[in-house]
């Protein structure tokens, strides 16, 4: 039978040896790109000053809510690089309901910073960029891009 001190040492060993997170979300949680393995990922670049971005947000919110648990991840990136409280306030103001990253994943996936907003980068389940969608997208259009259909 293991004593409490032996269990504590084993748990400490697991915690200290866990790999560090790859990125952080606006809500303060951390994530690892490995958690996205085997999933489609939609990375949406948006900004407050971009009217089409603001119009697109409800479509992304709807898609994100509908695909829960279906192997698709929707994440946002604030183009202006806001972080912390400023980013959280903007997320609330614009009604963004999908996760927003504080760390831009473009260096991980090997694509350039978009020059037009909104832009949605589509990553396949193997981690490869398969499309860069420029301009506002609809939920139905994104479902078609991914080859899925989710009941409304």
Short mmCIF file of C-alpha atoms in Angstrom, two decimals:
data_model
loop_
_atom_site.label_atom_id
_atom_site.label_comp_id
_atom_site.label_asym_id
_atom_site.label_seq_id
_atom_site.Cartn_x
_atom_site.Cartn_y
_atom_site.Cartn_z
CA UNK A 1 0.00 0.00 0.00
CA UNK A 2 1.33 3.40 -0.96
CA UNK A 3 1.63 6.03 1.70
CA UNK A 4 0.41 9.56 1.21
CA UNK A 5 3.95 10.89 0.88
CA UNK A 6 4.77 8.39 -1.89
CA UNK A 7 1.54 9.33 -3.70
CA UNK A 8 2.37 13.01 -3.34
CA UNK A 9 5.82 12.47 -4.84
CA UNK A 10 4.34 10.52 -7.74
CA UNK A 11 1.74 13.21 -8.43
CA UNK A 12 4.37 15.94 -8.20
CA UNK A 13 6.47 14.03 -10.71
CA UNK A 14 3.55 13.89 -13.13
CA UNK A 15 2.79 17.59 -12.74
CA UNK A 16 6.36 18.82 -13.09
CA UNK A 17 7.00 16.63 -16.11
CA UNK A 18 3.88 17.61 -18.04
CA UNK A 19 4.73 19.54 -21.19
CA UNK A 20 4.14 23.28 -21.02
CA UNK A 21 1.13 24.73 -22.83
CA UNK A 22 1.55 25.90 -26.42
CA UNK A 23 -0.83 28.84 -26.21
CA UNK A 24 -3.30 30.68 -24.04
CA UNK A 25 -6.92 31.61 -24.52
CA UNK A 26 -8.38 35.00 -23.62
CA UNK A 27 -10.17 33.47 -20.61
CA UNK A 28 -6.81 32.52 -19.09
CA UNK A 29 -6.91 28.81 -19.87
CA UNK A 30 -4.02 27.18 -21.66
CA UNK A 31 -4.00 24.77 -24.56
CA UNK A 32 -1.83 22.42 -26.57
CA UNK A 33 -1.89 21.97 -30.32
CA UNK A 34 -1.81 18.22 -29.71
CA UNK A 35 -5.34 18.52 -28.30
CA UNK A 36 -6.44 19.46 -31.82
CA UNK A 37 -5.00 16.33 -33.45
CA UNK A 38 -7.67 14.52 -35.45
CA UNK A 39 -9.97 17.56 -35.54
CA UNK A 40 -10.79 20.19 -38.12
CA UNK A 41 -9.79 23.65 -36.87
CA UNK A 42 -11.18 26.95 -38.12
CA UNK A 43 -8.95 29.87 -37.14
CA UNK A 44 -10.82 33.14 -37.65
CA UNK A 45 -9.03 36.51 -37.71
CA UNK A 46 -11.24 39.44 -36.74
CA UNK A 47 -11.06 43.02 -35.50
CA UNK A 48 -13.53 45.46 -33.96
CA UNK A 49 -13.07 48.00 -36.76
CA UNK A 50 -13.90 45.38 -39.42
CA UNK A 51 -17.65 45.58 -40.17
CA UNK A 52 -17.73 42.22 -42.06
CA UNK A 53 -16.00 40.61 -39.07
CA UNK A 54 -18.71 41.86 -36.74
CA UNK A 55 -21.38 40.54 -39.12
CA UNK A 56 -19.67 37.14 -39.30
CA UNK A 57 -19.39 36.58 -35.53
CA UNK A 58 -23.00 35.28 -35.09
CA UNK A 59 -22.39 32.73 -37.89
CA UNK A 60 -19.26 31.48 -36.13
CA UNK A 61 -21.08 31.45 -32.78
CA UNK A 62 -23.87 29.30 -34.30
CA UNK A 63 -21.41 26.92 -35.93
CA UNK A 64 -19.36 26.58 -32.77
CA UNK A 65 -22.46 25.77 -30.71
CA UNK A 66 -23.78 23.28 -33.29
CA UNK A 67 -20.53 21.33 -33.75
CA UNK A 68 -19.80 20.71 -30.10
CA UNK A 69 -18.31 17.24 -29.88
CA UNK A 70 -18.20 16.66 -33.65
CA UNK A 71 -14.46 16.88 -34.27
CA UNK A 72 -14.33 20.56 -35.21
CA UNK A 73 -12.78 23.45 -33.28
CA UNK A 74 -13.55 27.12 -33.96
CA UNK A 75 -11.09 29.63 -32.52
CA UNK A 76 -10.66 33.35 -33.01
CA UNK A 77 -7.65 35.64 -33.17
CA UNK A 78 -7.98 39.36 -32.58
CA UNK A 79 -6.05 40.89 -35.47
CA UNK A 80 -4.98 43.88 -33.38
CA UNK A 81 -3.23 41.65 -30.84
CA UNK A 82 -5.29 42.68 -27.83
CA UNK A 83 -4.68 40.64 -24.69
CA UNK A 84 -5.94 40.40 -21.13
CA UNK A 85 -8.77 42.59 -19.92
CA UNK A 86 -8.92 44.65 -23.13
CA UNK A 87 -9.50 41.49 -25.16
CA UNK A 88 -12.06 40.10 -22.72
CA UNK A 89 -13.98 43.40 -22.80
CA UNK A 90 -14.04 43.38 -26.60
CA UNK A 91 -15.15 39.74 -26.72
CA UNK A 92 -18.06 40.61 -24.43
CA UNK A 93 -18.91 43.78 -26.37
CA UNK A 94 -19.03 41.96 -29.72
CA UNK A 95 -20.76 38.85 -28.33
CA UNK A 96 -18.02 36.41 -29.34
CA UNK A 97 -18.99 33.00 -27.94
CA UNK A 98 -16.26 30.82 -29.50
CA UNK A 99 -12.81 30.58 -27.87
CA UNK A 100 -10.39 33.39 -28.66
CA UNK A 101 -6.67 32.76 -28.49
CA UNK A 102 -4.16 35.26 -27.16
CA UNK A 103 -1.36 33.49 -29.00
CA UNK A 104 -1.41 33.57 -32.81
CA UNK A 105 -0.99 29.99 -34.16
CA UNK A 106 0.31 30.97 -37.61
CA UNK A 107 3.94 30.13 -36.84
CA UNK A 108 2.88 26.67 -35.64
CA UNK A 109 0.89 25.93 -38.81
CA UNK A 110 3.18 27.82 -41.19
CA UNK A 111 0.96 30.40 -42.83
CA UNK A 112 1.30 34.16 -43.25
CA UNK A 113 -0.60 36.80 -41.33
CA UNK A 114 -3.78 37.56 -43.27
CA UNK A 115 -3.84 40.92 -45.03
CA UNK A 116 -7.64 41.06 -45.43
CA UNK A 117 -10.27 40.66 -42.73
CA UNK A 118 -12.10 38.59 -41.94
CA UNK A 119 -10.00 35.60 -42.87
CA UNK A 120 -10.62 32.02 -41.77
CA UNK A 121 -7.81 29.48 -42.03
CA UNK A 122 -8.97 25.86 -42.32
CA UNK A 123 -6.72 23.21 -40.76
CA UNK A 124 -7.47 19.56 -41.52
CA UNK A 125 -7.37 16.75 -38.93
CA UNK A 126 -3.74 16.02 -39.88
CA UNK A 127 -2.71 19.57 -38.98
CA UNK A 128 -2.27 20.90 -42.52
CA UNK A 129 -3.65 24.18 -43.86
CA UNK A 130 -6.15 23.23 -46.57
CA UNK A 131 -7.89 26.55 -47.24
CA UNK A 132 -7.72 30.25 -46.52
CA UNK A 133 -11.18 31.78 -46.75
CA UNK A 134 -11.14 35.54 -47.25
CA UNK A 135 -14.21 37.59 -46.45
CA UNK A 136 -17.19 36.87 -44.22
CA UNK A 137 -18.28 33.24 -44.05
CA UNK A 138 -21.65 31.71 -43.24
CA UNK A 139 -22.29 28.74 -41.04
CA UNK A 140 -23.68 26.78 -44.02
CA UNK A 141 -20.65 27.67 -46.16
CA UNK A 142 -18.23 26.57 -43.45
CA UNK A 143 -20.12 23.31 -42.95
CA UNK A 144 -19.81 22.70 -46.70
CA UNK A 145 -16.09 23.48 -46.55
CA UNK A 146 -15.70 20.85 -43.83
CA UNK A 147 -18.03 18.35 -45.46
CA UNK A 148 -20.41 18.31 -42.51
CA UNK A 149 -24.03 19.21 -42.02
CA UNK A 150 -25.41 20.04 -38.62
CA UNK A 151 -29.12 20.35 -37.94
CA UNK A 152 -30.19 23.94 -37.34
#
